[in-house]
Each structure stands twice: as C-alpha cells, then as structure tokens.
XYZ file of C-alpha atoms in Angstrom:
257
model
C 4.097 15.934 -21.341
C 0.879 15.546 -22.657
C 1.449 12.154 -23.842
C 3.179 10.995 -19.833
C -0.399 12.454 -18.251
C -2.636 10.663 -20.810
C -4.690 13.591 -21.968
C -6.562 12.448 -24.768
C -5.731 8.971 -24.158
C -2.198 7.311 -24.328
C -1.044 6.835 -27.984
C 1.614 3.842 -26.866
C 0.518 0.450 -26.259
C 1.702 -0.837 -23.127
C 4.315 -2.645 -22.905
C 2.271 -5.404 -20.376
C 2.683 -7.256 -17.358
C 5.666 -8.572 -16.208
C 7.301 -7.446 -19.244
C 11.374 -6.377 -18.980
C 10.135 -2.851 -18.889
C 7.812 -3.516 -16.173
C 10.246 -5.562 -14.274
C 13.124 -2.972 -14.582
C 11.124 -0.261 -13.384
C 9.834 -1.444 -10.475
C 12.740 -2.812 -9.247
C 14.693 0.602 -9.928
C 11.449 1.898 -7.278
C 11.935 -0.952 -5.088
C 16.046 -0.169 -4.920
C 15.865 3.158 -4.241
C 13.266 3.126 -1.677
C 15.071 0.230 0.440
C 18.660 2.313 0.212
C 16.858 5.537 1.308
C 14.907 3.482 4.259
C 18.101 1.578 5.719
C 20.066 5.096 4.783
C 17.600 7.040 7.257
C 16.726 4.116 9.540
C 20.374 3.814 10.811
C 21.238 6.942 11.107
C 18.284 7.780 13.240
C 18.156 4.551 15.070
C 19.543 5.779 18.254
C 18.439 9.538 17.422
C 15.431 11.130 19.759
C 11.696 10.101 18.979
C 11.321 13.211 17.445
C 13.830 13.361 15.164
C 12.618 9.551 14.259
C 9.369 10.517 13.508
C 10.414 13.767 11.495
C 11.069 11.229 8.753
C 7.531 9.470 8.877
C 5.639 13.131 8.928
C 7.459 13.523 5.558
C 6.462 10.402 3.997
C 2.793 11.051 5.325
C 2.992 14.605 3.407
C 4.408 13.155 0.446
C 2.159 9.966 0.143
C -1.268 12.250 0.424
C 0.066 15.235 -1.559
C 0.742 12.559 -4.315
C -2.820 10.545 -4.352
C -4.654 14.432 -3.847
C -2.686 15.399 -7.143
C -3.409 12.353 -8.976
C -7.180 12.547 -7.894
C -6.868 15.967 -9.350
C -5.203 15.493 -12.308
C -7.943 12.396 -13.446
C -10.964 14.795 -12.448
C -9.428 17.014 -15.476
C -8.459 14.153 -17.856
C -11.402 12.401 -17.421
C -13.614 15.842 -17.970
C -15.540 14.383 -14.814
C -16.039 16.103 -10.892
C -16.791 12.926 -9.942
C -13.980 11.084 -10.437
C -13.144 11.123 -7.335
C -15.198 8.563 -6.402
C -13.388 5.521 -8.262
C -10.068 7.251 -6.023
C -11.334 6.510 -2.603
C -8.601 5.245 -0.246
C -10.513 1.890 -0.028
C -7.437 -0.712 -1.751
C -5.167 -2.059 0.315
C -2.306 -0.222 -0.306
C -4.726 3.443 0.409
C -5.008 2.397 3.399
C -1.471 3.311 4.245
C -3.237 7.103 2.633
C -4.511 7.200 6.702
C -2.228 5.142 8.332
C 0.857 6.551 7.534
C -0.221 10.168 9.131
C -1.824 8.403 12.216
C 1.841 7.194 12.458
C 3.665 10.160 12.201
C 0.884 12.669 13.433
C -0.994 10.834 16.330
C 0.134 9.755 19.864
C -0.171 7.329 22.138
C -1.512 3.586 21.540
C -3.546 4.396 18.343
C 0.364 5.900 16.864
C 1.825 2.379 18.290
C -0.821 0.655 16.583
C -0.739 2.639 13.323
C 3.057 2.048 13.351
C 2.724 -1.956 13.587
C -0.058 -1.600 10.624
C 2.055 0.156 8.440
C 5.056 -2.548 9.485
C 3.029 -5.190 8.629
C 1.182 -4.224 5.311
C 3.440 -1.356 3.599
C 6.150 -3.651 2.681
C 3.692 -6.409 1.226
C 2.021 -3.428 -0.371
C 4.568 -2.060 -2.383
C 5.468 -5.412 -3.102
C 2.111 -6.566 -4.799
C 1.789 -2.826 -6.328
C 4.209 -3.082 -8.266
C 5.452 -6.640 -9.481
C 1.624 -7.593 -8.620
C -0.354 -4.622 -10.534
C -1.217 -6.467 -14.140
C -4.396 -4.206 -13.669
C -2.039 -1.541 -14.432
C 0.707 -2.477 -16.530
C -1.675 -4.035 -18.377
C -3.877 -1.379 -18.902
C -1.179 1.966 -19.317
C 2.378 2.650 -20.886
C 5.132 2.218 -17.971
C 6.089 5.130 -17.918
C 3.054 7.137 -17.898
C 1.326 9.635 -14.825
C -0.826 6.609 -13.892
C 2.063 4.081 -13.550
C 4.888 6.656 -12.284
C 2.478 8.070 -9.312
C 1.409 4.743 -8.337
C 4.952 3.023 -8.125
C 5.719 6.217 -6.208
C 3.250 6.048 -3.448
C 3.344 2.251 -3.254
C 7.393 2.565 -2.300
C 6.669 5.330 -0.091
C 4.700 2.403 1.922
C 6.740 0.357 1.585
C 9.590 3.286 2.582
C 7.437 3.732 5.566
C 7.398 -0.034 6.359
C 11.081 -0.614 6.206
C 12.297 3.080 8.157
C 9.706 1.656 11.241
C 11.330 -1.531 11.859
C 15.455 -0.218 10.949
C 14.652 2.933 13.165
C 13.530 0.601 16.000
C 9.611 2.500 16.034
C 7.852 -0.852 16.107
C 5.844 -1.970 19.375
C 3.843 -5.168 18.004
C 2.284 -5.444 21.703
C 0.103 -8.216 21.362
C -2.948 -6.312 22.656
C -2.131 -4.592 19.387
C -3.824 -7.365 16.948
C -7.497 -6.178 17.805
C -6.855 -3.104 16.805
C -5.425 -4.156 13.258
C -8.225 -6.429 12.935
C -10.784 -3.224 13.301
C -8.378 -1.290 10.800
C -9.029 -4.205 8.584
C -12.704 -4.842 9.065
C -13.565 -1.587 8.579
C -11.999 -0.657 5.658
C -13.381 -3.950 3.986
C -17.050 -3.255 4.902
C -16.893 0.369 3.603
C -14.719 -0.501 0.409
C -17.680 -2.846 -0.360
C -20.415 -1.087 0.441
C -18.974 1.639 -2.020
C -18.603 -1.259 -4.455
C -22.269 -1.978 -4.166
C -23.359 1.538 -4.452
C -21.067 2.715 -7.579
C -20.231 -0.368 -8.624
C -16.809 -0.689 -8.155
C -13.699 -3.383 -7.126
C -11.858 -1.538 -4.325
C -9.349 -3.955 -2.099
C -10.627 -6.677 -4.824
C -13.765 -7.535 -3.094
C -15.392 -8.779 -6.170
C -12.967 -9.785 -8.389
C -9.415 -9.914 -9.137
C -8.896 -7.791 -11.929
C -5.424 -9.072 -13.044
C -4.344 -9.330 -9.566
C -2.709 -12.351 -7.984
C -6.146 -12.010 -6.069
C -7.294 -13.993 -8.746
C -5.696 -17.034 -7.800
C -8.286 -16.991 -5.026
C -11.057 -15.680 -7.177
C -10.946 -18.482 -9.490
C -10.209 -21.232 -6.314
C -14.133 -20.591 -5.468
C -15.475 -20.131 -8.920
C -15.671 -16.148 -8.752
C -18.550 -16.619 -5.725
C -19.782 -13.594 -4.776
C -20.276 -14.293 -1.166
C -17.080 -16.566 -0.691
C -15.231 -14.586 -2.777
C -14.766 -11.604 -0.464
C -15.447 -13.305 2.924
C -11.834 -15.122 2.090
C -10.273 -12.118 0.895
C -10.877 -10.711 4.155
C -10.443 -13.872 5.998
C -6.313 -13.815 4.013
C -6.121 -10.035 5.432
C -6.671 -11.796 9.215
C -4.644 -14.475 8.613
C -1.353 -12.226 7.206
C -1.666 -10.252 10.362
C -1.748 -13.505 12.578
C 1.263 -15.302 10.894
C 3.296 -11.965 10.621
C 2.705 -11.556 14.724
C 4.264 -15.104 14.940
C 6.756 -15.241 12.412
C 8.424 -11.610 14.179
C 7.840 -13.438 17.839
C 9.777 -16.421 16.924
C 12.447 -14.172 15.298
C 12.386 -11.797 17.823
C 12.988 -14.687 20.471
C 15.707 -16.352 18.394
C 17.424 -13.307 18.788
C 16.997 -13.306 22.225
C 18.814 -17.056 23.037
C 20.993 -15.959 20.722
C 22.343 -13.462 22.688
C-alpha cells in the first residue's frame, strides 16, 4: 500500500507511454465507464428529471470527493500544506471538478448550459486523459494512486458526458455557445495567471508537457504569446465544430424520419 500511494517515492519504473500496460488499462477505464453510462442512460431515458439527474448528483459527489482526497493525500506525501496549489481545478479536464455539480446541483439555464459543457468536453476529456496523459504515464507506475485516481475521475467525465446525451439531458440551444465561451475564457485567464504567479502549466498554457498539446507547441516554435492564444483559440473552435457537427446530425435524423 505504501508502494500504490508513492510514499517515499515509487520504487518501480514506469512502464511509459503508450506502453501495453498503459493501453490495457485505460481501455479497461474507458469500457467500464461507457457500459455503466449506456446501462444508466437507457434505463432512465424516459424516467422523471429527477430520477435523471439523481445519477449526475452522484458522479458530481464522486468526481470532487476523489480530487479533495488526492489533494489530501499529496499535501502528506509531499510533507508540504501547500500543495494544494499545483491541484487547482485549472486543466481542462478540472473543469468538469465545477461543471459537473452545476449540472446536477443548479437550475435553470446556467444547469442547461453546464449540461451542454460537460457534453461537449467530458468525453474528449477522458479521452486525452488517459490515452493522451504521457505527462503521467511517463512520469509514475500504472498502477499507482497518481495514475488510478486520475483515470478514475477522467472516466467519471467522460461517464458524465455519455449518461447526458443517452438520458436525453442535453439542450445545445444555440444561445448556449456564449456561455461556453465565458466557461472557457475564464478558466484560461485564471489558469494562467496562476501559471505566472507560481509558475506553473495548468490547461497547457505554456507548454505541452508530453501532451499531444505539443504538436501545437512545437507548430509555433514554443512562443510564449502564440503559444497559448491558439490553445485557447482550439478550445473555441472544438465548441464551434461540435455545435455543427450535432446540428447536422441532429437534422439528418430529422429527414430521416
């Protein structure tokens, strides 16, 4: 046990990105979180908004009562109260950290906007967390705290994601966009003004750390004021395309009925 929570360090070297251990565990994560999310989203598809949303409030629970543990548990491995600060819900996939509850806790147009958000981005988030996360698997065992936890709250997004659109919770009113946009925006200014101030890399502003961010990083040369201006500019355009790609599905459907 002391070994899988990394006090004192982890004595295995890990086994690296994209290697067949990486690979099979994620995709273990990934399987089990899309059978529970089509397993719930159909059977409460036609249930009461109530009972569809009693689902969500539990993933919101879970998600935050995993990240507050893990902040927890670093604070004592790293010996350091301020630990917390390198744990700020400032990556992408944190953001679901706030989103999810706003989902499942809040009501009216800021829950139907919440609920596109975590449509649009908690899929592609578990997605790039886990097959995309070479900072990790680069960095610790597979199966160790750091990994496990991470995987875990990642699919829970991505849970999230999948249970909204099965369960029929999604609104994606156009008037809808703005609001992502400010979700967005927001999030990117703070995450790097506390990259300024600590220094640190939250949602990959300034660099890509082993991400497939650094496919961009390396298109401009690692400029620091391109750099993160297209970062955010890819975050605008995702929401954009994802709009049209479910409109033009969405109205397939429609002739095709």
């Amino acid at each position: 046990m002391k070994e899988f929570f990394g006090f004192g360090g982890y004595n295995r070297t890990p086994e690296g990105f994209m290697s067949w251990q990486h690979i099979t565990f994620v995709t273990s994560l990934l399987v089990v979180m899309t059978f529970l999310a089509v397993f719930f989203g159909r059977k409460n598809r036609n249930a009461e908004e109530e009972k569809k949303n009693r689902v969500l409030c539990i993933a919101a629970i879970l998600i935050d009562a995993f990240e507050l543990f893990k902040i927890v548990l670093l604070c004592i491995r790293h010996q350091d109260a301020l630990q917390w600060r390198y744990e700020l819900p400032l990556f992408m996939c944190s953001i679901q950290l706030i989103t999810i509850p706003l989902a499942a806790f809040s009501k009216g147009r800021v829950k139907e906007a919440a609920l596109d958000f975590v449509f649009m981005f908690g899929i592609l988030g578990a997605v790039m967390g886990t097959y995309g996360a070479g900072q990790n698997y680069n960095t610790f065992p597979v199966l160790s705290f750091d990994n496990v936890v991470s995987g875990i709250t990642h699919c829970i997004s991505g849970f999230s994601s999948l249970y909204i659109v099965i369960a029929g919770m999604t609104s994606m009113k156009r008037e809808n966009i703005g609001i992502s946009f400010a979700i967005i925006g927001s999030f990117c200014v703070a995450a790097y003004i506390a990259n300024v101030l600590l220094p640190y890399n939250y949602m990959f502003l300034m660099r890509g750390d082993g991400t497939p961010y650094d496919i961009l990083f390396n298109l401009v040369n690692g400029n620091p004021v391109l750099y993160p201006l297209f970062v955010v500019l890819l975050f605008m355009v995702y929401i954009v395309c994802f709009y049209l790609v479910y409109y033009f599905v969405r109205s397939k459907r429609a002739k095709a009925k």
